[in-house]
PDB file of C-alpha atoms and ligand atoms in Angstrom:
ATOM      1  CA  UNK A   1     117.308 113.041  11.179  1.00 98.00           C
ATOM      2  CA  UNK A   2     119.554 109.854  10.423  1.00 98.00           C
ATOM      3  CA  UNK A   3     121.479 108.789  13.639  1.00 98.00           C
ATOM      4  CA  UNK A   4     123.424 105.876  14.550  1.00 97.00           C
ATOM      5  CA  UNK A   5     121.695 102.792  16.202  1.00 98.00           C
ATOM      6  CA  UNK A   6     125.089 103.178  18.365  1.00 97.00           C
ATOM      7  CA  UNK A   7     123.616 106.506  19.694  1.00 97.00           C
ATOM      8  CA  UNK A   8     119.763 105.279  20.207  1.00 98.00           C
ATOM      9  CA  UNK A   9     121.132 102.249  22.025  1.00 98.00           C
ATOM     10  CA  UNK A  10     123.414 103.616  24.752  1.00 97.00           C
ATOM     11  CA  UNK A  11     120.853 106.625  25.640  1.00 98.00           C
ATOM     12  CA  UNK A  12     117.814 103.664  26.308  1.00 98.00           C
ATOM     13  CA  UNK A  13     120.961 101.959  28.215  1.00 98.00           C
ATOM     14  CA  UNK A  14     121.342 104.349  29.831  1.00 97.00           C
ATOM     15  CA  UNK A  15     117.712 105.237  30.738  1.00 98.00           C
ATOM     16  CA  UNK A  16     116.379 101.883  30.875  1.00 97.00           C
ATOM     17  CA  UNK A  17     113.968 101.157  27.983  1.00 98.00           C
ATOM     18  CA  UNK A  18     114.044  99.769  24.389  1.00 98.00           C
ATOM     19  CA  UNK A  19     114.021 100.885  21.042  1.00 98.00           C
ATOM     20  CA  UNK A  20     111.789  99.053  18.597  1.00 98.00           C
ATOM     21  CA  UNK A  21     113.271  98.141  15.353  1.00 98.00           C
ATOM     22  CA  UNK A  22     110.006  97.071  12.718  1.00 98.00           C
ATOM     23  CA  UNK A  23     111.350  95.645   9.734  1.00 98.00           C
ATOM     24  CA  UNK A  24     110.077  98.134   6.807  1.00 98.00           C
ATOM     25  CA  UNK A  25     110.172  96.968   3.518  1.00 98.00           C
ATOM     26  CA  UNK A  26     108.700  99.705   0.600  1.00 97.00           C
ATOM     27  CA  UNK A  27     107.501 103.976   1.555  1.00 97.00           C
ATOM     28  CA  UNK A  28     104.609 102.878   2.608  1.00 96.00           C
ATOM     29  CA  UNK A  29     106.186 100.790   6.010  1.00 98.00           C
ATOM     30  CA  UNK A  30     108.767 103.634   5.970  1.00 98.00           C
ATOM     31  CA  UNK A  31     106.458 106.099   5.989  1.00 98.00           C
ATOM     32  CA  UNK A  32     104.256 104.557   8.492  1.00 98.00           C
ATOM     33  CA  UNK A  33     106.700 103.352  11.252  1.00 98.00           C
ATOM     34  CA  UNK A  34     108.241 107.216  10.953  1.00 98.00           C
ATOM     35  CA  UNK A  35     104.978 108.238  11.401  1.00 98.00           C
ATOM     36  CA  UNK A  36     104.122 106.878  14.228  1.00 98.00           C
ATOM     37  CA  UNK A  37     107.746 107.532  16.133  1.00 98.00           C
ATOM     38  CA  UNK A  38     106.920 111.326  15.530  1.00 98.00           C
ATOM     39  CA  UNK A  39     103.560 110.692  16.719  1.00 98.00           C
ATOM     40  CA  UNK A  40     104.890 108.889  20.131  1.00 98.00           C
ATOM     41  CA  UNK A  41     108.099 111.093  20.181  1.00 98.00           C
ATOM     42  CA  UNK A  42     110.185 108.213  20.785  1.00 98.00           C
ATOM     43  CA  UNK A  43     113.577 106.895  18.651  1.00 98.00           C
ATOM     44  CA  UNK A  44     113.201 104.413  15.683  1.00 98.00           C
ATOM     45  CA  UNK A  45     115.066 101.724  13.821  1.00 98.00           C
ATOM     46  CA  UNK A  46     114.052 101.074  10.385  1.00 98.00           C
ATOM     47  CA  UNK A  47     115.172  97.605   9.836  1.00 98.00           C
ATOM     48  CA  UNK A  48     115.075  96.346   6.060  1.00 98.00           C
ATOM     49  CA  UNK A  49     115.220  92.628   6.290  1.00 98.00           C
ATOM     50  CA  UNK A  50     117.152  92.071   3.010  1.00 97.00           C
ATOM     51  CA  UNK A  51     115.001  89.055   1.444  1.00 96.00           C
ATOM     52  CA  UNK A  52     112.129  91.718   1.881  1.00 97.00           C
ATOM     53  CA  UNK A  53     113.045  94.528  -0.451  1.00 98.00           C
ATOM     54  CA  UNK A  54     116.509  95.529  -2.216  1.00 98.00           C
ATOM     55  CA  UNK A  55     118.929  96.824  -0.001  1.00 98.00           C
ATOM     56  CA  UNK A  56     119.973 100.082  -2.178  1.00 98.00           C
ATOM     57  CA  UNK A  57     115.813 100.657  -2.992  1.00 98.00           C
ATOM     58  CA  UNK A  58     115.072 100.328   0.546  1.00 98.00           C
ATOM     59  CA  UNK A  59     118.258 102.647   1.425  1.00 98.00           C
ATOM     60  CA  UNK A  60     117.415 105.375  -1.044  1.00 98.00           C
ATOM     61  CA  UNK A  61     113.629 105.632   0.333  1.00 98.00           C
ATOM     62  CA  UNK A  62     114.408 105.608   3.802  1.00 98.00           C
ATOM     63  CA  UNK A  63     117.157 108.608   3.841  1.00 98.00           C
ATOM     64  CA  UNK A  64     114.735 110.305   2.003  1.00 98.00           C
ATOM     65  CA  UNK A  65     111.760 110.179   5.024  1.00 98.00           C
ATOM     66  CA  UNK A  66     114.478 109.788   7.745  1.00 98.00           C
ATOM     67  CA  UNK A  67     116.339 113.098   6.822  1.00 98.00           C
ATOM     68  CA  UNK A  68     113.100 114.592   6.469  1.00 97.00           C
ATOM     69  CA  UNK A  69     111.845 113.969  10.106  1.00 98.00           C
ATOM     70  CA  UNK A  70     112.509 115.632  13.480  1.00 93.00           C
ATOM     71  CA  UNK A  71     112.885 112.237  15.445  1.00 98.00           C
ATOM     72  CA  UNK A  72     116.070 110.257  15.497  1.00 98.00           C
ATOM     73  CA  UNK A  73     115.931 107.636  12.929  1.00 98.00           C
ATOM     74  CA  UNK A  74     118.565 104.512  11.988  1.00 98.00           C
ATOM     75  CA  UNK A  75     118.532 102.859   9.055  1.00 98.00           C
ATOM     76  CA  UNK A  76     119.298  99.361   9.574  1.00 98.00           C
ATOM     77  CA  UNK A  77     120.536  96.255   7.848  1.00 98.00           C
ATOM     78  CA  UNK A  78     119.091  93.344   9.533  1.00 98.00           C
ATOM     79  CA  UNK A  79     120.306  90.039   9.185  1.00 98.00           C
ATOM     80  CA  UNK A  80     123.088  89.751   6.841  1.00 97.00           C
ATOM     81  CA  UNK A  81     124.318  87.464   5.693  1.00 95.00           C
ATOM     82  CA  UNK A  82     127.259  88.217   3.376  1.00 97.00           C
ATOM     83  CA  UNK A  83     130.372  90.948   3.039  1.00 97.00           C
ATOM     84  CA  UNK A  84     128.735  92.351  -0.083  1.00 98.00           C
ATOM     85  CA  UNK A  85     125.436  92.874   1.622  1.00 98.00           C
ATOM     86  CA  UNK A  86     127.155  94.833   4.388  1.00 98.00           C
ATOM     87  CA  UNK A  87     129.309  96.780   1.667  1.00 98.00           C
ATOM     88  CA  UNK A  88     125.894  97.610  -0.413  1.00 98.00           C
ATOM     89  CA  UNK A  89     124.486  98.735   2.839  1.00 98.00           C
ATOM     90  CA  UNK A  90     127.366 100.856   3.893  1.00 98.00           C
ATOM     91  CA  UNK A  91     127.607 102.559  -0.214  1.00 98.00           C
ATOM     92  CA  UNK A  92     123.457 102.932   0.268  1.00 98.00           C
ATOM     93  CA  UNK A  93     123.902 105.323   3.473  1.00 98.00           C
ATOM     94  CA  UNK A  94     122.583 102.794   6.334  1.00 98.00           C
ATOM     95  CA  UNK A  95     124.327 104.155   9.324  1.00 98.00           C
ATOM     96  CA  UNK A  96     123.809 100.321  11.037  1.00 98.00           C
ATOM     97  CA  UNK A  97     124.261  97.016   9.964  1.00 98.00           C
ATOM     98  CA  UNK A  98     123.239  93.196  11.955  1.00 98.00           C
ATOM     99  CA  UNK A  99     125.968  91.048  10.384  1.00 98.00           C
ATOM    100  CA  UNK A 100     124.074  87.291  11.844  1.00 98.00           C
ATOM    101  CA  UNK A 101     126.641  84.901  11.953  1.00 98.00           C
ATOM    102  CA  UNK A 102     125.241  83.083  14.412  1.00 97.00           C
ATOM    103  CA  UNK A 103     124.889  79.388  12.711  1.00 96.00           C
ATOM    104  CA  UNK A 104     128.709  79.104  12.222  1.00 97.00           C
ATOM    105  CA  UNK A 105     131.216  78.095  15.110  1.00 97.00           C
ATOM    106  CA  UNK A 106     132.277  80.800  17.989  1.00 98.00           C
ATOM    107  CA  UNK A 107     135.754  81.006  15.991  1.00 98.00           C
ATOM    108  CA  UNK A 108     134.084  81.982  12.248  1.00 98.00           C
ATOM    109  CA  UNK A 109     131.669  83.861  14.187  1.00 98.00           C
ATOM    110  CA  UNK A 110     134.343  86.429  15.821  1.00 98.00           C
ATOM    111  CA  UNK A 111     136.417  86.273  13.068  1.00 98.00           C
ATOM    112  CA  UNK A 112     133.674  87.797  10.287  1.00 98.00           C
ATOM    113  CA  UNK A 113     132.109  89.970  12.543  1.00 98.00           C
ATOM    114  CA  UNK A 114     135.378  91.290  13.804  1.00 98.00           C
ATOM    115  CA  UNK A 115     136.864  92.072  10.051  1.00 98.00           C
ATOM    116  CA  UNK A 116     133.187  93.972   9.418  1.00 98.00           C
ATOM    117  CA  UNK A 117     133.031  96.051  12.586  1.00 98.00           C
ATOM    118  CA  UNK A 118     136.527  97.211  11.493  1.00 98.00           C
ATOM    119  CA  UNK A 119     135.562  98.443   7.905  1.00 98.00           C
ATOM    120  CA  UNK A 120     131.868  99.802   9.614  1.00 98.00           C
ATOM    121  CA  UNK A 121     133.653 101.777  12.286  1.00 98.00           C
ATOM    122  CA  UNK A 122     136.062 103.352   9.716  1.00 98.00           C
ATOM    123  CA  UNK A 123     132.827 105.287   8.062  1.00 98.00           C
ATOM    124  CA  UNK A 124     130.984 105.885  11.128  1.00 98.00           C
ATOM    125  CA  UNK A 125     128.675 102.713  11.123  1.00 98.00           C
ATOM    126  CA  UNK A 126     127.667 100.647  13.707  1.00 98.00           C
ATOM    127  CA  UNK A 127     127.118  96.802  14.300  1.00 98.00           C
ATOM    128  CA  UNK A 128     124.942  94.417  15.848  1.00 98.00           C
ATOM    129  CA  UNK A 129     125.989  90.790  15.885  1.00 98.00           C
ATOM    130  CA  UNK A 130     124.183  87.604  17.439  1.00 98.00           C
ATOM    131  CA  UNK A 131     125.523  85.220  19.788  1.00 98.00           C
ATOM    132  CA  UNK A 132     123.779  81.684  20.149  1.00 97.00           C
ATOM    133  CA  UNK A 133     120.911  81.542  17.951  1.00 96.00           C
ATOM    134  CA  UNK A 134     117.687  82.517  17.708  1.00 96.00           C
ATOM    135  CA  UNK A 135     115.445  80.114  15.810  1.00 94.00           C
ATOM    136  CA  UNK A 136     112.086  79.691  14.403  1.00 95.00           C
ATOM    137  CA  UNK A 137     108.916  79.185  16.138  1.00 95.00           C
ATOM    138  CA  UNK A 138     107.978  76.263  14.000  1.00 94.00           C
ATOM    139  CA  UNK A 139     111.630  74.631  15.500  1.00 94.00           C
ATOM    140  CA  UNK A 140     110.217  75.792  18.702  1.00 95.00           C
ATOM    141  CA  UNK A 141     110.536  73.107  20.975  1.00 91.00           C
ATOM    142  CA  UNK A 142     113.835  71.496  19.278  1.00 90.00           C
ATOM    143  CA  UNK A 143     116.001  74.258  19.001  1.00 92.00           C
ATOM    144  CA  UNK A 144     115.193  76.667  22.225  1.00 95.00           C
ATOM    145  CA  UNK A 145     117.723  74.802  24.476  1.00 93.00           C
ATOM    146  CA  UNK A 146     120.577  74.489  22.266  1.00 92.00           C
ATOM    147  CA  UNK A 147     120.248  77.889  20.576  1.00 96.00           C
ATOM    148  CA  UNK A 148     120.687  80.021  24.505  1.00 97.00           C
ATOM    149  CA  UNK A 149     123.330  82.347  24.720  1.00 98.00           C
ATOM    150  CA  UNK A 150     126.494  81.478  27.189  1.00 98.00           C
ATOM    151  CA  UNK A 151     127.367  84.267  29.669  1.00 98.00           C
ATOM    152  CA  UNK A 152     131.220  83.608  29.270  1.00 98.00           C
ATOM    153  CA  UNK A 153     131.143  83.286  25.406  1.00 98.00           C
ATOM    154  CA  UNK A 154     128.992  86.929  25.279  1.00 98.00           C
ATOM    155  CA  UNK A 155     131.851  88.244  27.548  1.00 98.00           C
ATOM    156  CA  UNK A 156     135.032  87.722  25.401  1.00 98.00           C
ATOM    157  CA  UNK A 157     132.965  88.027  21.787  1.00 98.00           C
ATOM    158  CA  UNK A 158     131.913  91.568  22.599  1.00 98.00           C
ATOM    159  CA  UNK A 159     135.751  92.391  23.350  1.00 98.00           C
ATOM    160  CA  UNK A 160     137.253  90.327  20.609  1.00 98.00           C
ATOM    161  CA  UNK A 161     134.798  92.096  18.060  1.00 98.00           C
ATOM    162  CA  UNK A 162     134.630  95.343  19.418  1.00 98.00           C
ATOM    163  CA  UNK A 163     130.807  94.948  17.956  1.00 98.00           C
ATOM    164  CA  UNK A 164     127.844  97.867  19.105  1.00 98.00           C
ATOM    165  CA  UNK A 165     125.331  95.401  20.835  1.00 98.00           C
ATOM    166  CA  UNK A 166     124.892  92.328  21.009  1.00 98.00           C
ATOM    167  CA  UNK A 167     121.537  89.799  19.821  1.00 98.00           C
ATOM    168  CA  UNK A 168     121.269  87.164  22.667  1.00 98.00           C
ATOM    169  CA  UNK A 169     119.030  84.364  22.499  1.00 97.00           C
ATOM    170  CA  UNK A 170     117.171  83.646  25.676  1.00 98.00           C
ATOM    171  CA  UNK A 171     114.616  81.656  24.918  1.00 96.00           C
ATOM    172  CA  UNK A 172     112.725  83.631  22.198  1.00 97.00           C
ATOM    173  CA  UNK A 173     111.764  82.375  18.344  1.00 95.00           C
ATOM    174  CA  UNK A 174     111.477  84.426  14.763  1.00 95.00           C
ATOM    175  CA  UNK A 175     108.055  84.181  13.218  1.00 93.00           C
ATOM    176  CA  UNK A 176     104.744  82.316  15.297  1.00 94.00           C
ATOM    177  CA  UNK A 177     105.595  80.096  18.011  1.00 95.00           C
ATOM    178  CA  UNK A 178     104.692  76.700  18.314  1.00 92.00           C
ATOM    179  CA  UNK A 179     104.233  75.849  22.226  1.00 89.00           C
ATOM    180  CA  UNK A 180     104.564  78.982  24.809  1.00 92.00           C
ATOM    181  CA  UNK A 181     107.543  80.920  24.995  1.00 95.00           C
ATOM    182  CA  UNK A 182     109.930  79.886  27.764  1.00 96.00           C
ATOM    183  CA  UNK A 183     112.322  82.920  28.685  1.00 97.00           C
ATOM    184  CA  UNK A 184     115.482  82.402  30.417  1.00 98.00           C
ATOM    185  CA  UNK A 185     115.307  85.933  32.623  1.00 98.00           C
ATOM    186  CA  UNK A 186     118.241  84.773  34.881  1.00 98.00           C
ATOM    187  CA  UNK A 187     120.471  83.946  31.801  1.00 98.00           C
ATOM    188  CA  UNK A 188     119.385  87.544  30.712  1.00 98.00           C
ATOM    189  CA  UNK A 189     120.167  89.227  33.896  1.00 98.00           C
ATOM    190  CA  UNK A 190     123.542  87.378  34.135  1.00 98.00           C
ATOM    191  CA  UNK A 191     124.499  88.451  30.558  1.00 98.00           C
ATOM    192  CA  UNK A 192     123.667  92.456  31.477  1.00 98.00           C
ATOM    193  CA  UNK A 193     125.830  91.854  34.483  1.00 98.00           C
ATOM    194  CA  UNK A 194     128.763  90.792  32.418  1.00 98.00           C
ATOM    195  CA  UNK A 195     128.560  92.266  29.248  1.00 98.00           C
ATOM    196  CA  UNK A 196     128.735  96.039  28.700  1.00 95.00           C
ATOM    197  CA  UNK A 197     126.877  96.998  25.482  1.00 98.00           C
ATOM    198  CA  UNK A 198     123.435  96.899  24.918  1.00 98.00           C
ATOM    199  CA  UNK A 199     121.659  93.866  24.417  1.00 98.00           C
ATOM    200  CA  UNK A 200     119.250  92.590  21.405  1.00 98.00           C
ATOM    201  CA  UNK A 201     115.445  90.705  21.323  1.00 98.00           C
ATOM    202  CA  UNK A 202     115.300  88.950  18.246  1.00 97.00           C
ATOM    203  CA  UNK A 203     111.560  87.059  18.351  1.00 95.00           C
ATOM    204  CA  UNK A 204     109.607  89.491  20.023  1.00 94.00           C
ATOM    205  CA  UNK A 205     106.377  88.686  18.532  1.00 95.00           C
ATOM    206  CA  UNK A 206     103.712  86.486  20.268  1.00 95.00           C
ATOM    207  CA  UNK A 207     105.907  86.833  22.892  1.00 96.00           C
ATOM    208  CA  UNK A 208     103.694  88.515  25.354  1.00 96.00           C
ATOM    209  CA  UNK A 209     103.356  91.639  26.786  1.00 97.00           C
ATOM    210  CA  UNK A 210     104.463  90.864  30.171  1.00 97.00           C
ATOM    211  CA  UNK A 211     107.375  89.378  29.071  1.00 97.00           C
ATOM    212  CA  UNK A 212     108.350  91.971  26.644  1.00 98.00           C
ATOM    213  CA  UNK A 213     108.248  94.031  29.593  1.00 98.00           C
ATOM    214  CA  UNK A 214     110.551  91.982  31.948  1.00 98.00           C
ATOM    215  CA  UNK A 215     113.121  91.527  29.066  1.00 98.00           C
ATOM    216  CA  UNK A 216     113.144  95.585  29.221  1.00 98.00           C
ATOM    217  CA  UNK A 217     113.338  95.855  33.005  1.00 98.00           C
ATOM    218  CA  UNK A 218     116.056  93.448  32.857  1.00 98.00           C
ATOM    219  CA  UNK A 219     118.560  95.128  30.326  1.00 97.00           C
ATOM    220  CA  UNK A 220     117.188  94.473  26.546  1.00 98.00           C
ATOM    221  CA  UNK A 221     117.899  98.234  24.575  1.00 98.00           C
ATOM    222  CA  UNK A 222     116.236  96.998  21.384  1.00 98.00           C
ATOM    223  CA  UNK A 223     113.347  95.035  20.225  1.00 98.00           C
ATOM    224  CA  UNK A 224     112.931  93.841  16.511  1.00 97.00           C
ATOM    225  CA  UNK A 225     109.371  92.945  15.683  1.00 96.00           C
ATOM    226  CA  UNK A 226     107.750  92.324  12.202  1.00 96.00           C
ATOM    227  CA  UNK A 227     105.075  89.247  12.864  1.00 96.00           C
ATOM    228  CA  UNK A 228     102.896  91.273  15.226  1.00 96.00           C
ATOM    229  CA  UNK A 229     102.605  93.883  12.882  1.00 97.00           C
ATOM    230  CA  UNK A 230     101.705  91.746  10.200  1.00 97.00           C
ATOM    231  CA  UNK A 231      99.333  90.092  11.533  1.00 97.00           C
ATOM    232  CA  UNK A 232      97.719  93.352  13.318  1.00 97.00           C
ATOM    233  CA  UNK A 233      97.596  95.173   9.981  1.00 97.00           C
ATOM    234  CA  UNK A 234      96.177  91.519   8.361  1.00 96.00           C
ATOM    235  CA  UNK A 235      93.654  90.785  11.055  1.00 96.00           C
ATOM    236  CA  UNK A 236      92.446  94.587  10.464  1.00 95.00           C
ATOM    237  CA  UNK A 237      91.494  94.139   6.577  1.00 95.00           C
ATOM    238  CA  UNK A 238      90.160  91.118   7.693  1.00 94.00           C
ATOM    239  CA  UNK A 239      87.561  92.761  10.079  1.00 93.00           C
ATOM    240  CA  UNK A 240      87.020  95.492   7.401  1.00 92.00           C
ATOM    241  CA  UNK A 241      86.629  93.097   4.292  1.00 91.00           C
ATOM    242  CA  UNK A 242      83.946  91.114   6.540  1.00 91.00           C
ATOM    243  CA  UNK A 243      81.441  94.313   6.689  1.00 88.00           C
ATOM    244  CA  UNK A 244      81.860  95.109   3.512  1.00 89.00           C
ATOM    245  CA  UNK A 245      80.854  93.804  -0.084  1.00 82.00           C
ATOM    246  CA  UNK A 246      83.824  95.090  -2.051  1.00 85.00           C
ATOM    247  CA  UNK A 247      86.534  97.030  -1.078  1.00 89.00           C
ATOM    248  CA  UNK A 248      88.886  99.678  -3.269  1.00 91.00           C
ATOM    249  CA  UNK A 249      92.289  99.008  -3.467  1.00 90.00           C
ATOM    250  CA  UNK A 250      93.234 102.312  -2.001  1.00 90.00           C
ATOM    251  CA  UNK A 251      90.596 101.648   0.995  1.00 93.00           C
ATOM    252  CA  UNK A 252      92.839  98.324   1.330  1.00 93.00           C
ATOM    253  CA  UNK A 253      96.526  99.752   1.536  1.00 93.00           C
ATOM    254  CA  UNK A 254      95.052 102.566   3.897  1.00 95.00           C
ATOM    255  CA  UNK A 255      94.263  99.972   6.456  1.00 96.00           C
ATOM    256  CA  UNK A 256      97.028  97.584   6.565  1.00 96.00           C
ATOM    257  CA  UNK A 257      99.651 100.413   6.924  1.00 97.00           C
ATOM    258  CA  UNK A 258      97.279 102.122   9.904  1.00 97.00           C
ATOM    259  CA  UNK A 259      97.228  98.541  11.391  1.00 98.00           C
ATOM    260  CA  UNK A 260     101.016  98.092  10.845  1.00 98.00           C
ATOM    261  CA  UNK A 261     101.451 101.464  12.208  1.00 98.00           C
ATOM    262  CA  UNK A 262      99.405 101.377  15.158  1.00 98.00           C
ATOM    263  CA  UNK A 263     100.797  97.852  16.767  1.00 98.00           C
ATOM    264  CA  UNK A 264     103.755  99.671  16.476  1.00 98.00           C
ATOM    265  CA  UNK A 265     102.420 102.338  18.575  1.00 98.00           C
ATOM    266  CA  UNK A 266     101.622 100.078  20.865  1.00 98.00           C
ATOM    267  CA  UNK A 267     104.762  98.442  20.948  1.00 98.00           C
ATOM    268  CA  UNK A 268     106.552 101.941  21.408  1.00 98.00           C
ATOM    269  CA  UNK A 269     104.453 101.941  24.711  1.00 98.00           C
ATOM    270  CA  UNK A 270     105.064  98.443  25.855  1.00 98.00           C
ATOM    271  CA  UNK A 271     109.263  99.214  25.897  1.00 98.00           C
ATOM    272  CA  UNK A 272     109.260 102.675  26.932  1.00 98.00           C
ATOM    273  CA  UNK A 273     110.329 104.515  24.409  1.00 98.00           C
ATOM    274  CA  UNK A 274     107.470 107.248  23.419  1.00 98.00           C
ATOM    275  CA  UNK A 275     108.482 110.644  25.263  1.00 98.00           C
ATOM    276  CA  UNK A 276     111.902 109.703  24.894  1.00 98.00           C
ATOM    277  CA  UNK A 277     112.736 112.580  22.474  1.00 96.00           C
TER     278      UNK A 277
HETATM  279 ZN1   ZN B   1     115.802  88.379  13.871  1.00 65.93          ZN
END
C-alpha cells in the first residue's frame, strides 16, 4: 500500500529505528527493494533520484508495485531541485518529496522550502528538506567541516517551514569517501534534543556498520543509501563473471538485482526496521 513518508517516519520515531530509503530507478530496483521489505516485513521508501530515471516513468511503475504490496511503501522524490520537479512529482502520485536547497543561503533556503511544504501539505504530501550540506566523498576532507548542521539554525527552520523531517549533515558524504568518515554524534544528539521531527542520513554508504548503528541509537528515522547497493550488486557479477566463460544477459540482470536486493536486506537489519510491520 502507498503511505506517506510522514507516517513511516514518526512510527520509527517513535520506536527508535530507521527506515531505509534505496534510490530505485526502473521495475526491476522497484521490484526488488519491494521485494525484499515484504520479505523482512519492515517499511520502505522508494526514492527516485531524478537524474536517474524520469520522474512521471518512475512514478507510474512504482504505484503500480507499491499499491500492489501488503507493506507500507512511499514513493519518494529525492533531491529536487526545482518547483516543476516537485509539481511533476506531486501530478505523478509520489506521496513525498526532498526539496534540497541546501547550497543556497538560510534565507532562500526557508523561503522555497516553506512556499513547497505549503502546496505539498494541501494534497496530502509530505517534505523532507536539508539543512547544512551534505557533500561528496571525493570533497571529503574540504567540505565536511563547513557543510555540519547548526543546532540553533535546525531549530527555527523546522518551525519557519513547517517541513516533515529534516536531512542534517553530521559529518557524512554522497557517493565513496575519500579518507574515513568522521561523525559528529554529539552535534547529532544535540539536534534530536532540540528539534522535534525526525531526522535524515544522507551518505550512508561506506559509512560503516557501527556507525550506521549509533546514528540510529541516537535519533536518525531514515537512511538513504544507493552506493552500497551498487557496488554489492556490481561486486556480485563480478564474482560470477570470473567463474564463468560467458554469461546470458538474463543470468546477468538476475544477479545484480539479487545483489541490490540483498544489501538492502542487510541494511533493513542494520537500522531496525525488519519486523516492524
Ligand atoms: Zn542525498
Amino acid at each position: 500500500m502507498i503511505v506517506t513518508m510522514k507516517e513511516l517516519l514518526d512510527e520509527a520515531n517513535k520506536r527508535n529505528y530507521a527506515v531505509v530509503a534505496p534510490n530505485a530507478w526502473n521495475e526491476d530496483t522497484i521490484k526488488a527493494a519491494i521485494a525484499a521489505a515484504e520479505q523482512e516485513k519492515s517499511p520502505l521508501i522508494l526514492a527516485l533520484y531524478p537524474v536517474m530515471a524520469d520522474i512521471e516513468e518512475f512514478g507510474y511503475v512504482a504505484r503500480k508495485f507499491a499499491k500492489e504490496s501488503k507493506i507500507p511503501v512511499a514513493i519518494h522524490l529525492d533531491h529536487s531541485d526545482s518547483f516543476n520537479q516537485v509539481i511533476k512529482a506531486i501530478k505523478a502520485g509520489y506521496s513525498s518529496v526532498m526539496v534540497d536547497r541546501s547550497k543556497m543561503p538560510y534565507k532562500e533556503n526557508v523561503q522555497e522550502v516553506k512556499e513547497i511544504v505549503k502546496i505539498a501539505h494541501a494534497v496530502g504530501v509530505t517534505v523532507e528538506a536539508e539543512l547544512g550540506h551534505v557533500g561528496q566523498g571525493k570533497d571529503y576532507e574540504d567540505t565536511r567541516d563547513s557543510g555540519l548542521t547548526k543546532v540553533d539554525e535546525a531549530v527555527s527552520f523546522v518551525k519557519e517551514t513547517q517541513v516533515d523531517c529534516l536531512a542534517v549533515a553530521i559529518g557524512t558524504s554522497h557517493g565513496v569517501y575519500t579518507g574515513d568518515p568522521r561523525i559528529d554524534f554529539d552535534l547529532l544528539k544535540a539536534i534530536k534534543r532540540e528539534v522535534n521531527v525526525p531526522l535524515v542520513l544522507h551518505g550512508s554508504s561506506g559509512t560503516g556498520d557501527k556507525n550506521i548503528k549509533r546514528c540510529v541509537e541516537f535519533g536518525i528515522n531514515k537512511i538513504n543509501l544507493f552506493t552500497d547497493l551498487d557496488l554489492a550488486a556490481s561486486d556480485k557479477l563480478i564474482d560470477y563473471v570470473k567463474s564463468k566463460k560467458s554469461i546470458r544477459i538474463v543470468e546477468a540482470n538476475d544477479i545484480l538485482y539479487n545483489g541490490y536486493k540483498e544489501k538492502l536486506i542487510e541494511n533493513m537489519r542494520l537500522v531496525g526496521s525488519n519486523n516492524m510491520i
